[in-house]
mmCIF file of C-alpha atoms and ligand atoms in Angstrom:
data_model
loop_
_atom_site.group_PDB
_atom_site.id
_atom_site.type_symbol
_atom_site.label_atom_id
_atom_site.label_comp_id
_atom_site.label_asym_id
_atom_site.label_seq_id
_atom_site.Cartn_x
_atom_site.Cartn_y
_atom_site.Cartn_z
ATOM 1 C CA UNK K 1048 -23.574 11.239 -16.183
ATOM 2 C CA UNK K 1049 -26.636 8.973 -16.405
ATOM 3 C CA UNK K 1050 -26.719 6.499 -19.438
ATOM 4 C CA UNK K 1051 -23.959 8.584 -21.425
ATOM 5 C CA UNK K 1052 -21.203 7.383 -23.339
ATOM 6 C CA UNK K 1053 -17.711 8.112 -21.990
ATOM 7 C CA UNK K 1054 -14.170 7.420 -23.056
ATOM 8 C CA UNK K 1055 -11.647 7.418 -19.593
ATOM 9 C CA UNK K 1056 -8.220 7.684 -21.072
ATOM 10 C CA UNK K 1057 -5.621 5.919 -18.025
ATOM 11 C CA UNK K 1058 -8.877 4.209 -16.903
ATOM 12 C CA UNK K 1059 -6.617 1.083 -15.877
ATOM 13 C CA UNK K 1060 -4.918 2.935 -13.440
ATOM 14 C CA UNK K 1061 -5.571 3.680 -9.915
ATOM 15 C CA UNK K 1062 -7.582 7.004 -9.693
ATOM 16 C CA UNK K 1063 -9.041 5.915 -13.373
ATOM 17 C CA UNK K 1064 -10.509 2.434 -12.370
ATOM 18 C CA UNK K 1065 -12.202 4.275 -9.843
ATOM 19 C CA UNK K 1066 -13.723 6.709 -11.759
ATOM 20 C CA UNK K 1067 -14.843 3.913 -14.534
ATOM 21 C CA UNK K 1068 -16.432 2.019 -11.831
ATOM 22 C CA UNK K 1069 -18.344 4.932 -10.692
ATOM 23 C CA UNK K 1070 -19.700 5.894 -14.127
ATOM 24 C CA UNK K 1071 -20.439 2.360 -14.779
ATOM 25 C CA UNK K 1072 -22.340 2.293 -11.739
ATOM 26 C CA UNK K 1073 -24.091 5.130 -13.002
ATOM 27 C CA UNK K 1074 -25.221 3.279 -15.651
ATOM 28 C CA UNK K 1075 -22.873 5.204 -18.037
ATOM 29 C CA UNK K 1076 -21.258 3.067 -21.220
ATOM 30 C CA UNK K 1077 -17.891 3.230 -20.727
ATOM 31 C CA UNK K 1078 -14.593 2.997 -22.852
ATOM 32 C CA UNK K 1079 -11.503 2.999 -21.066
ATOM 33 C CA UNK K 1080 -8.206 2.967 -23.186
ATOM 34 C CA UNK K 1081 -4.769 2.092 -21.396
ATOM 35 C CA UNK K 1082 -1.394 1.323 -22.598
ATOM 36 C CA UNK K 1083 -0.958 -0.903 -19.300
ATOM 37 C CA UNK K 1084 2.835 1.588 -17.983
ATOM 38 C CA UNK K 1085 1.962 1.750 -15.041
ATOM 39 C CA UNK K 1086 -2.165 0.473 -14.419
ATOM 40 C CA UNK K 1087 -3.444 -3.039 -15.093
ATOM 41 C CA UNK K 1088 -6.201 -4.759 -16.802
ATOM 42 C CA UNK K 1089 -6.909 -6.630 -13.214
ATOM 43 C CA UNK K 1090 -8.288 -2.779 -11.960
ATOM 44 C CA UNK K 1091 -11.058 -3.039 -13.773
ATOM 45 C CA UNK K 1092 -12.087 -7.089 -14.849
ATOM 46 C CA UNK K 1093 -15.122 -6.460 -12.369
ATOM 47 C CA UNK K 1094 -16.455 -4.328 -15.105
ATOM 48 C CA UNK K 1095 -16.119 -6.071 -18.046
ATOM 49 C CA UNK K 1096 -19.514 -6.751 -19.109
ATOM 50 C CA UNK K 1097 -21.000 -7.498 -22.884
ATOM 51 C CA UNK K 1098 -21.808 -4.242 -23.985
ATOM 52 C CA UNK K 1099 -21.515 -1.393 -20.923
ATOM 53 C CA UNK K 1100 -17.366 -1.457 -20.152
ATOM 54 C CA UNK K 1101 -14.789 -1.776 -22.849
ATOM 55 C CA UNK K 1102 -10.663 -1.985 -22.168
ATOM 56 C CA UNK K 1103 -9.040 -1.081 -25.408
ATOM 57 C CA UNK K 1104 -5.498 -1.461 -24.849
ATOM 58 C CA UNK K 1105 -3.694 1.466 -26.825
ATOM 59 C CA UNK K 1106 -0.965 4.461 -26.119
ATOM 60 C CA UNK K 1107 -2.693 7.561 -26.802
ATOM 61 C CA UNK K 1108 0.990 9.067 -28.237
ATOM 62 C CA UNK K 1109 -0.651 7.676 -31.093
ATOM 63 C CA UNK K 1110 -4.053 8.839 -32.693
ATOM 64 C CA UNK K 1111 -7.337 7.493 -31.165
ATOM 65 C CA UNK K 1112 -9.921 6.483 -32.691
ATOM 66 C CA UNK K 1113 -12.937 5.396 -30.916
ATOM 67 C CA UNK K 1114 -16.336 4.204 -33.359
ATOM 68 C CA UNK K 1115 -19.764 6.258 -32.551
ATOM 69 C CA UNK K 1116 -21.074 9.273 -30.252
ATOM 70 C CA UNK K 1117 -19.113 10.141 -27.274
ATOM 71 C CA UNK K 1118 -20.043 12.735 -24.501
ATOM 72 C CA UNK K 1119 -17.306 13.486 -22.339
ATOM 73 C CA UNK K 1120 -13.426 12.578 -22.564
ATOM 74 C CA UNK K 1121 -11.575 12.041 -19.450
ATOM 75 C CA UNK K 1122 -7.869 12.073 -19.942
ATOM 76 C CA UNK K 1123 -6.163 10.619 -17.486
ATOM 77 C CA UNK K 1124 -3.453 8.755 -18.969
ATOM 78 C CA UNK K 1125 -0.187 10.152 -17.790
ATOM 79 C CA UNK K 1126 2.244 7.797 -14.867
ATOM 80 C CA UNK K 1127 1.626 9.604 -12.055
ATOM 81 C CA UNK K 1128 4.087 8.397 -8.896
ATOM 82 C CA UNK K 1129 7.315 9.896 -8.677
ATOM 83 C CA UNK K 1130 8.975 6.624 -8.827
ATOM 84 C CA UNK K 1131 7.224 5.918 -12.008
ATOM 85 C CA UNK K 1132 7.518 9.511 -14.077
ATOM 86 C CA UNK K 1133 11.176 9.348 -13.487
ATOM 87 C CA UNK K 1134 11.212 5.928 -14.460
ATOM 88 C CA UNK K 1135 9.430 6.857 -17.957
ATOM 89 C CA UNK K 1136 10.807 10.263 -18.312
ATOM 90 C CA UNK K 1137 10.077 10.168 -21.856
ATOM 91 C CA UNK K 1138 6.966 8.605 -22.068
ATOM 92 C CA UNK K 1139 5.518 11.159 -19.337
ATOM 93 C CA UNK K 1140 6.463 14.191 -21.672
ATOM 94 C CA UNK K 1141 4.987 12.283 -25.225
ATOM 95 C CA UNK K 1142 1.663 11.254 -22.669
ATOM 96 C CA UNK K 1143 1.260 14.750 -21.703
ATOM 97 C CA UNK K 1144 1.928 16.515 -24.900
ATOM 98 C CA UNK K 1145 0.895 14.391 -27.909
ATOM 99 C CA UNK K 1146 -1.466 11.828 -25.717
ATOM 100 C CA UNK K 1147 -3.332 15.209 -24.546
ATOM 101 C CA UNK K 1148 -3.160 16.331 -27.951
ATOM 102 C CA UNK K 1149 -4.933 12.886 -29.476
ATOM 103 C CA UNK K 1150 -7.451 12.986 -26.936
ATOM 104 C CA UNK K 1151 -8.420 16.658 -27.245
ATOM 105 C CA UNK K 1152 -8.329 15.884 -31.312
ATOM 106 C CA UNK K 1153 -11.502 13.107 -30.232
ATOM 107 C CA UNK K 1154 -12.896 15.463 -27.783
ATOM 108 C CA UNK K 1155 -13.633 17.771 -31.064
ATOM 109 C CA UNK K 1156 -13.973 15.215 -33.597
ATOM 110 C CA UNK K 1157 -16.744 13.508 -31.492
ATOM 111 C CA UNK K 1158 -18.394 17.133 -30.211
ATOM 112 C CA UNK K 1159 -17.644 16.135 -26.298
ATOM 113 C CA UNK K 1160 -16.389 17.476 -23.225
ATOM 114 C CA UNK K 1161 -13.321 17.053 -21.795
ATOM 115 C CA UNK K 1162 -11.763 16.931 -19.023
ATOM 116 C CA UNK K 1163 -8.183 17.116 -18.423
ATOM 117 C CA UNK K 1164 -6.733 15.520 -14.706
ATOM 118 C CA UNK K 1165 -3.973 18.156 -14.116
ATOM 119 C CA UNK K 1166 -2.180 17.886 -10.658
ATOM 120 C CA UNK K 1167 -1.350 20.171 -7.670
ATOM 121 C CA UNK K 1168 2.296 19.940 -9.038
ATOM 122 C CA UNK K 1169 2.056 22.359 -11.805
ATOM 123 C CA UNK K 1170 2.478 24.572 -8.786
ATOM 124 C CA UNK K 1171 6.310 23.312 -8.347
ATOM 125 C CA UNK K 1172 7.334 23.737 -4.854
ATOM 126 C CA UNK K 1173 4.837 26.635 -3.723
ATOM 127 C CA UNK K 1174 5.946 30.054 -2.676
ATOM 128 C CA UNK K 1175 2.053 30.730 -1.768
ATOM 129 C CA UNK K 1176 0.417 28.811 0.897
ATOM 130 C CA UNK K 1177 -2.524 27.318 0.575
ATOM 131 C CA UNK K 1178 -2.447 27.216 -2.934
ATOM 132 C CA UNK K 1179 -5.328 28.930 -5.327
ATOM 133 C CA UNK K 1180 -6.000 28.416 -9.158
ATOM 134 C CA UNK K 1181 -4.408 32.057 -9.645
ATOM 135 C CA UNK K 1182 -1.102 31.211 -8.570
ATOM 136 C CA UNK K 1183 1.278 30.503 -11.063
ATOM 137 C CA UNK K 1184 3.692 28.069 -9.374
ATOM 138 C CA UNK K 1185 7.230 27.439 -9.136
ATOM 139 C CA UNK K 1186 8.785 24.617 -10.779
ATOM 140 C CA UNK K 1187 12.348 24.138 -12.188
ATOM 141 C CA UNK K 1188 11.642 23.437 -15.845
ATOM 142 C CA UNK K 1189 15.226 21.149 -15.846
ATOM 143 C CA UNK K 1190 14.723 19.478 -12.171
ATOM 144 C CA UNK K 1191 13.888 15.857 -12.277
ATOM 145 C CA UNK K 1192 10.318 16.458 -11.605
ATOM 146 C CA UNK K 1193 9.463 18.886 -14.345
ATOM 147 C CA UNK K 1194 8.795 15.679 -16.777
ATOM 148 C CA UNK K 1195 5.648 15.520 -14.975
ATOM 149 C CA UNK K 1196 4.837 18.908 -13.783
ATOM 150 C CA UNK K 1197 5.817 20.673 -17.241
ATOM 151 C CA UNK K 1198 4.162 17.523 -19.439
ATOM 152 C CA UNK K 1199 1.384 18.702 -16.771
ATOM 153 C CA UNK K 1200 1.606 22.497 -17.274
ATOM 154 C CA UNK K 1201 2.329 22.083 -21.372
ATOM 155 C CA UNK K 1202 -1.279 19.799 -21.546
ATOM 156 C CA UNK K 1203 -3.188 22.920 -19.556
ATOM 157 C CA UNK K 1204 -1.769 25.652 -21.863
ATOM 158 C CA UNK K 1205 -2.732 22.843 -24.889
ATOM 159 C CA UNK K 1206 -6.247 22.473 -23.098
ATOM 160 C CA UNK K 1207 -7.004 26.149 -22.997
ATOM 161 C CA UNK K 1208 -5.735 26.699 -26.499
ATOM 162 C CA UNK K 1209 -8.301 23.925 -27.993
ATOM 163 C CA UNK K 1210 -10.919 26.067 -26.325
ATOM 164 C CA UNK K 1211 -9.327 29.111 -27.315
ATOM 165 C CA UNK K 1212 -9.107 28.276 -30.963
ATOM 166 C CA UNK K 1213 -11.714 25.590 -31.962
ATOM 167 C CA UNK K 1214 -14.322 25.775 -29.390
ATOM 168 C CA UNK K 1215 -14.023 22.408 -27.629
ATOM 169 C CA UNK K 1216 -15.684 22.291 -24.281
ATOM 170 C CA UNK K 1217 -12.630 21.615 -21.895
ATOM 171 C CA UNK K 1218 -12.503 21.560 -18.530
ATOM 172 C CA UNK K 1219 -9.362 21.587 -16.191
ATOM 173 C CA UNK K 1220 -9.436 19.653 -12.429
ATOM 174 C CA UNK K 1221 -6.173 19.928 -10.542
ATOM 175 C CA UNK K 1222 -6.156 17.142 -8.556
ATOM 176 C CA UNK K 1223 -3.769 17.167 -5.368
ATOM 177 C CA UNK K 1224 -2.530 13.926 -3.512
ATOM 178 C CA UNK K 1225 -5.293 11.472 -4.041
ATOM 179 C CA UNK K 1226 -5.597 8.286 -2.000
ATOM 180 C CA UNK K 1227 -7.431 4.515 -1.513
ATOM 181 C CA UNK K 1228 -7.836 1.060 -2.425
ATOM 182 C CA UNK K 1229 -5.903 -0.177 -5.775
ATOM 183 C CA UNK K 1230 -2.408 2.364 -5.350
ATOM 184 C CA UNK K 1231 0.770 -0.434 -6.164
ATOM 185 C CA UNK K 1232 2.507 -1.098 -2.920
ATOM 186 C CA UNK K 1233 5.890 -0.132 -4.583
ATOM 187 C CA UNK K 1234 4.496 2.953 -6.759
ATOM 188 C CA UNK K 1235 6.378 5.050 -4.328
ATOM 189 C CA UNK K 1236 3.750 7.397 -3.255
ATOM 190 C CA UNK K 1237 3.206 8.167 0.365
ATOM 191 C CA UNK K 1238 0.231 6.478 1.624
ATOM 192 C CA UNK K 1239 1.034 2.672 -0.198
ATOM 193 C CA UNK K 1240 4.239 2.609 0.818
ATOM 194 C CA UNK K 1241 3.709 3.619 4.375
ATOM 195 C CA UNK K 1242 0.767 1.295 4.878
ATOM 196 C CA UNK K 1243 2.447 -1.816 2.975
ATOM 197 C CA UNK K 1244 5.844 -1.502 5.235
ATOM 198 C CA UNK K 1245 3.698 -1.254 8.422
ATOM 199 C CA UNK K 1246 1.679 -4.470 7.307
ATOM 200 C CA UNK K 1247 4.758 -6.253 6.755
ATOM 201 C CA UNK K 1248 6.577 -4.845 9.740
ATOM 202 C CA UNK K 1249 9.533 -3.289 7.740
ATOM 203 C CA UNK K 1250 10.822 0.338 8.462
ATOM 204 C CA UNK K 1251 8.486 3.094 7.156
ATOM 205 C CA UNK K 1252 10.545 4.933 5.044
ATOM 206 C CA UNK K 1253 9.799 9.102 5.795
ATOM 207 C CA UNK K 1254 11.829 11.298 3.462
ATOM 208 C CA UNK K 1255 13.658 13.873 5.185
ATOM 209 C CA UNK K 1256 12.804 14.448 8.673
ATOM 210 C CA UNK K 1257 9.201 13.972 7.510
ATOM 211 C CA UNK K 1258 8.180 17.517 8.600
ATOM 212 C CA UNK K 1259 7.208 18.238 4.575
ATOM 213 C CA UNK K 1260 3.473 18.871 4.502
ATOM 214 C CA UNK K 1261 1.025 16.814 2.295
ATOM 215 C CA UNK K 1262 -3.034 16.644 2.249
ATOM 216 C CA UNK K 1263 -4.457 13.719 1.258
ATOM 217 C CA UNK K 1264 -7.793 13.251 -0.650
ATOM 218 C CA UNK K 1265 -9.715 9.880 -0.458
ATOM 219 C CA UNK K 1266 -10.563 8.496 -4.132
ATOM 220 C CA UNK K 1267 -13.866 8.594 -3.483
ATOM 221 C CA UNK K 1268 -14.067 12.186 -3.267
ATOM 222 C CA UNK K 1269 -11.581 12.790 -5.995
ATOM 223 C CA UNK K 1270 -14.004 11.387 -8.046
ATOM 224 C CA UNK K 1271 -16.904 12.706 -6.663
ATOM 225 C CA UNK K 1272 -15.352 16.625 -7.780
ATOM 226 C CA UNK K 1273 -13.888 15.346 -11.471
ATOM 227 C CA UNK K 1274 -17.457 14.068 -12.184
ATOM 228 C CA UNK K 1275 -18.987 17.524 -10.467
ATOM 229 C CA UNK K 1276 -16.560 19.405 -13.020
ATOM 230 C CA UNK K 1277 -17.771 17.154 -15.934
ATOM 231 C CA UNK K 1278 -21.261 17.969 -15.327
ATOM 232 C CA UNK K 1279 -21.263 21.605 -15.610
ATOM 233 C CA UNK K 1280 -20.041 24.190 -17.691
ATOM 234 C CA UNK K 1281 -16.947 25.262 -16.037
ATOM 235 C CA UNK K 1282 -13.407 25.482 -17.711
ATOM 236 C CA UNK K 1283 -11.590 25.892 -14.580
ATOM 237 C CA UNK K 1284 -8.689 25.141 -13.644
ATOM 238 C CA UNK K 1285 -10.117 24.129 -10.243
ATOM 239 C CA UNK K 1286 -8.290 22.154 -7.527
ATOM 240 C CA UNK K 1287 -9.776 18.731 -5.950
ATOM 241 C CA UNK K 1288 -8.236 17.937 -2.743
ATOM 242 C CA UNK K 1289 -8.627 17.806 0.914
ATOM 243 C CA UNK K 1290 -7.612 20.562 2.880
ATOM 244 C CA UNK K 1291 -6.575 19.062 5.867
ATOM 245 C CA UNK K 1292 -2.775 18.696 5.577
ATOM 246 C CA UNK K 1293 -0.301 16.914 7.991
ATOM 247 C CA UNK K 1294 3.605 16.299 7.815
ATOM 248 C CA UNK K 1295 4.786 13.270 6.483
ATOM 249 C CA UNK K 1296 5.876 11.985 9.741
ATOM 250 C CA UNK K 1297 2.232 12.745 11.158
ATOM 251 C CA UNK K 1298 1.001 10.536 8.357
ATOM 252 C CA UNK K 1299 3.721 7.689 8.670
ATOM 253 C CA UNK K 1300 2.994 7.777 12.709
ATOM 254 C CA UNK K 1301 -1.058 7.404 12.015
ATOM 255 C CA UNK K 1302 -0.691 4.697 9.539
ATOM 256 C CA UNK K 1303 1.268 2.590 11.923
ATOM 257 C CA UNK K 1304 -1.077 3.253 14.885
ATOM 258 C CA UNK K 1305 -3.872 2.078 12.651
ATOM 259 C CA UNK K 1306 -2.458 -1.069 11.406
ATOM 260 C CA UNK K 1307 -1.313 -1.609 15.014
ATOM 261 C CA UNK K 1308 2.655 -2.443 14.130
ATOM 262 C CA UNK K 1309 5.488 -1.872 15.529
ATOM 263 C CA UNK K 1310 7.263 -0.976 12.448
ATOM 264 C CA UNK K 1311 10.312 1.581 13.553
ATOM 265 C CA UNK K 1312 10.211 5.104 11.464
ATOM 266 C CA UNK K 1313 13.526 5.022 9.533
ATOM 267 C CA UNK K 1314 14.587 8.478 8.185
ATOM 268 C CA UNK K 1315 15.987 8.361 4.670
ATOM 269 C CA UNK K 1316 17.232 10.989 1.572
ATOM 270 C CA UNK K 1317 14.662 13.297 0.164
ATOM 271 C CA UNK K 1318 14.239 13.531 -3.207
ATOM 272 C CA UNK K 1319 15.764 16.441 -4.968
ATOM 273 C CA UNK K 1320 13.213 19.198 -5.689
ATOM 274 C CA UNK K 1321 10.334 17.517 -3.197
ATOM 275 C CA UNK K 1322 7.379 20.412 -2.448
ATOM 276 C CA UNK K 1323 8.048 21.448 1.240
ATOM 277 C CA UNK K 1324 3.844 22.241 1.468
ATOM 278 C CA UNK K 1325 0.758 20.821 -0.101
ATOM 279 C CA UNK K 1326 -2.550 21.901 0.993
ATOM 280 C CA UNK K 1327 -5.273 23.204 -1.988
ATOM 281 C CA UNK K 1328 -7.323 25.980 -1.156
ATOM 282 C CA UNK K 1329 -10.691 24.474 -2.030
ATOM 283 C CA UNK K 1330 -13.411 27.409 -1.886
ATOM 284 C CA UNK K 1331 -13.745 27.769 -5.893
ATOM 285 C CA UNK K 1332 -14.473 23.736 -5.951
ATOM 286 C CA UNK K 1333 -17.433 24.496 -3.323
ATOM 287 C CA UNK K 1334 -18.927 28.058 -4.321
ATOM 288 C CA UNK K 1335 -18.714 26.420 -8.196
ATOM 289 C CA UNK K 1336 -19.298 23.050 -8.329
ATOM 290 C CA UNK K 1337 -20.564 22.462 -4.740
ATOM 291 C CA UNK K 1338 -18.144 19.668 -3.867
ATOM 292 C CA UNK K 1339 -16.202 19.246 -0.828
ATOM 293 C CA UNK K 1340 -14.268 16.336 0.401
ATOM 294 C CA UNK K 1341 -16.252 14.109 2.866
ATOM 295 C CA UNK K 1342 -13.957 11.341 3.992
ATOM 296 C CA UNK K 1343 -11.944 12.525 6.889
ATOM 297 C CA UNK K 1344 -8.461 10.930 6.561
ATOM 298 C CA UNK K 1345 -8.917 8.268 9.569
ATOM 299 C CA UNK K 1346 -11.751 6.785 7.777
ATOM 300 C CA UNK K 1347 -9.700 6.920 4.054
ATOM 301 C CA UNK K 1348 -6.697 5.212 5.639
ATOM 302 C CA UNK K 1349 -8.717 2.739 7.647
ATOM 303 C CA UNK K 1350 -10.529 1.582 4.098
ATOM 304 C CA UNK K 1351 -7.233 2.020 2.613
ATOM 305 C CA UNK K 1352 -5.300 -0.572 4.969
ATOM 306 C CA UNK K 1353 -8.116 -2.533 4.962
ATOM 307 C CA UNK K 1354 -7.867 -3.105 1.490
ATOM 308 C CA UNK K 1355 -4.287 -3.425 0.926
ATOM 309 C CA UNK K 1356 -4.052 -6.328 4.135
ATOM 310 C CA UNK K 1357 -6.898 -8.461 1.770
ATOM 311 C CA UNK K 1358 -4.073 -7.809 -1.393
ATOM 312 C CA UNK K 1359 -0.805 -8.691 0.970
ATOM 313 C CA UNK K 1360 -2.772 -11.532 2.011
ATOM 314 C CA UNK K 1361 -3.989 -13.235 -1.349
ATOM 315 C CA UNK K 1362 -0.377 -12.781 -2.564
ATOM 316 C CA UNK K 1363 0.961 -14.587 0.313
ATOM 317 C CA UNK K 1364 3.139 -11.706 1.068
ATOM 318 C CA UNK K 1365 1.475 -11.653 4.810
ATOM 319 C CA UNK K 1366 0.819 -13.760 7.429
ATOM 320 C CA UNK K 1367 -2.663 -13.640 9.155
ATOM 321 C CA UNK K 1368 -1.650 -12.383 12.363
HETATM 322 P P1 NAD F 330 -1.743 5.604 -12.481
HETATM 323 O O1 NAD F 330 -0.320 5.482 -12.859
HETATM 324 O O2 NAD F 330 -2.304 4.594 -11.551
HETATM 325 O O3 NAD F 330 -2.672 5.665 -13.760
HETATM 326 C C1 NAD F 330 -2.258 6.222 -14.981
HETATM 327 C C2 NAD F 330 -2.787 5.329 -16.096
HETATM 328 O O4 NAD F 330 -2.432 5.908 -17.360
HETATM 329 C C3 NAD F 330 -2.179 3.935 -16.054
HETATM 330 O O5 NAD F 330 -3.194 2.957 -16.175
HETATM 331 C C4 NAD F 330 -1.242 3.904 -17.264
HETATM 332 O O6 NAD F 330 -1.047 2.623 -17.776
HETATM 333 C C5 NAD F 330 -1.954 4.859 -18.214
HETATM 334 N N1 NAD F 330 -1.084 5.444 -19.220
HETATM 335 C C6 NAD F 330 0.107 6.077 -19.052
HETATM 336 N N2 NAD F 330 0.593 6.487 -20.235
HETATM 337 C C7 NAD F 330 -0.306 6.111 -21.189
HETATM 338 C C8 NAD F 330 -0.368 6.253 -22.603
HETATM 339 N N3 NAD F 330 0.598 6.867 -23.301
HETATM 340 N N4 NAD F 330 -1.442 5.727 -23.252
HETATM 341 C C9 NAD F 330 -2.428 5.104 -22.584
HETATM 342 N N5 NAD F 330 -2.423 4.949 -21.229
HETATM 343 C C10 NAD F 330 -1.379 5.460 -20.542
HETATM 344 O O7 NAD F 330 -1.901 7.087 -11.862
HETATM 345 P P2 NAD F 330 -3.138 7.729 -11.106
HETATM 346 O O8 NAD F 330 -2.710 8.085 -9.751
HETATM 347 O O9 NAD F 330 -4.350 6.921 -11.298
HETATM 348 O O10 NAD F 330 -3.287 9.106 -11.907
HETATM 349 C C11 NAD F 330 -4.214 9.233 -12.971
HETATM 350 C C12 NAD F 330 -4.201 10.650 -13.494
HETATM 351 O O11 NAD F 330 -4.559 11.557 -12.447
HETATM 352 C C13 NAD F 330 -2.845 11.087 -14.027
HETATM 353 O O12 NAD F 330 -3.032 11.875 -15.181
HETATM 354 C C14 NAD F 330 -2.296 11.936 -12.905
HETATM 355 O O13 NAD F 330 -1.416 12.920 -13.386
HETATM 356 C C15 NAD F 330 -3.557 12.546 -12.303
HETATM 357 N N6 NAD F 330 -3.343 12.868 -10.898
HETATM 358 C C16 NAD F 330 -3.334 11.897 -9.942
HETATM 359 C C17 NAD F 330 -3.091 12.239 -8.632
HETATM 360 C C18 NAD F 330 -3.085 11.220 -7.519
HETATM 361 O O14 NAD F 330 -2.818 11.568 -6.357
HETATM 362 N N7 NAD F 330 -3.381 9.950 -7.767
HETATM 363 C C19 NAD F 330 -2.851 13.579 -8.278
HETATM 364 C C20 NAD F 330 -2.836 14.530 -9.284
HETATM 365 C C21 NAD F 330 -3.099 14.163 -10.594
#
């Protein structure tokens, strides 16, 4: 992506500040635009520079219009967490229909590519295992969840159709449970809220009796496979994850051996319509873009505690042991 101009639509959010940063290290020029739901400005201040980063606060439910050339589009702006999508039920359907739609519109106007980050739950609660780009899914289109994974499904059909009809060079990454530095503590998602309640000694909360699989996928190479996909040709859909799954127990067990607490497991509801397995099957990410995930999930959670114990720390919430 070297010395390009980019546009990263959600690029104040977790998986998006990453992906700025990266492109900026690249040496790309880089326009984020965020409406601030659920990411902050603070994600990315360590960019701001005079010319190479600019933050343009804006909802992309409303036309977007960016001044001069742009390369590639990466829309990203959607909330993401359970806790948050069914907190902004609304605004996740209007960010995956018409935001998709007003980012597509300045992936033609400006000639560019685009890229749309589409998840691992437009395959609902999975009947196949692991799960392949063919498979179709299985989500209930009036559960609680479908504001995300239908918003989700409704911006791939809306994707394909832009290519379909006017041409636009669109690309589809569906991006399974992605961890690492900058997740909220409270966003609800598995790996921030296990690794925040062992630093402060609470209960870690596992939904169920925590034998629900997940694989987790450290930002880094998240990145690494949306930026592969950019480069090419290729309209996918493709899935970006890390095969290597575990229950949900496994992973609230690991996280408090690493931090070293003694936080007791407490077992708690599970959310209605929660995906019993989660593990992508990777091989059309490696034989087409030649990516595979890198950081083994020790070495993700140990960078990933490590960071959130500096944050707990500066806001007082823990006490240097
Ligand atoms: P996040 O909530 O941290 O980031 C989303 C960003 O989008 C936030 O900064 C938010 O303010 C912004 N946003 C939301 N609605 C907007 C709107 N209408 N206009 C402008 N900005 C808006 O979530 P994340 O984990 O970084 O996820 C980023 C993207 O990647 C999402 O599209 C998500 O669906 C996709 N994804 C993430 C994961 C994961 O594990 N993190 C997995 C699959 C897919």
């Amino acid at each position: 992506m070297r010395a390009r101009r980019v546009v990263v639509t959600g690029g104040a959010g977790f998986l998006g500040s990453h992906l700025c940063e990266r492109l900026f290290r690249e040496g790309a020029e880089v326009v984020c635009l965020d409406n601030f739901l659920t990411g902050s400005p603070r994600n990315v201040e360590h960019l701001a520079g005079p010319d190479a980063f600019r933050l343009v606060e804006c909802d992309l439910t409303d036309p977007v219009h960016v001044p001069g050339e742009v390369d590639v589009v990466f829309h990203l702006a959607s909330a993401a967490s359970p806790v948050d999508y069914l907190r902004h039920p609304v605004e996740t359907l209007r960010a995956g229909s018409l935001g998709t739609m007003h980012a597509l519109d300045l992936a033609r106007l400006k000639g560019a590519r685009f890229v749309l980050a589409s998840t691992s739950e437009v395959y609902g609660d999975p009947l196949e295992h692991p799960q392949r780009e063919g498979y179709w899914g299985n989500v209930n289109p009036v559960g609680p969840r479908s504001v995300y994974d239908e918003a989700k499904r409704f911006s791939e059909s809306l994707t394909t159709a832009y290519r379909g009809s006017y041409g636009t060079d669109t690309a589809i990454v569906r991006i399974f449970n992605t961890y690492g530095p900058r997740m909220r503590p409270c966003d609800g998602r598995a790996v921030p809220t296990f690794v925040s309640q062992a630093l402060r000694g609470e209960p870690i909360t596992v939904a169920g009796n925590g034998g629900q699989t997940r694989s987790l996928c450290y930002v880094d190479d998240t990145v690494e496979g949306i930026l592969a996909l950019a480069r090419g040709e290729f309209a996918g859909p493709v899935n970006i994850g890390n095969p290597t799954e575990l229950t949900v127990l496994a992973l609230a067990e690991t996280v408090r051996h690493l931090v070293g607490s003694e936080s007791p497991i407490r077992f708690v509801g599970r959310p209605l319509d929660d995906p019993e397995v989660r593990r992508p099957d990777v091989s059309l990410a490696a034989s087409v873009l030649g990516w595979r995930p890198r950081v083994e999930v020790i070495e993700g959670l140990r960078r990933t505690i490590a960071w959130f114990t500096r944050e707990l720390s500066e806001s007082g919430e823990l006490i240097p042991r």
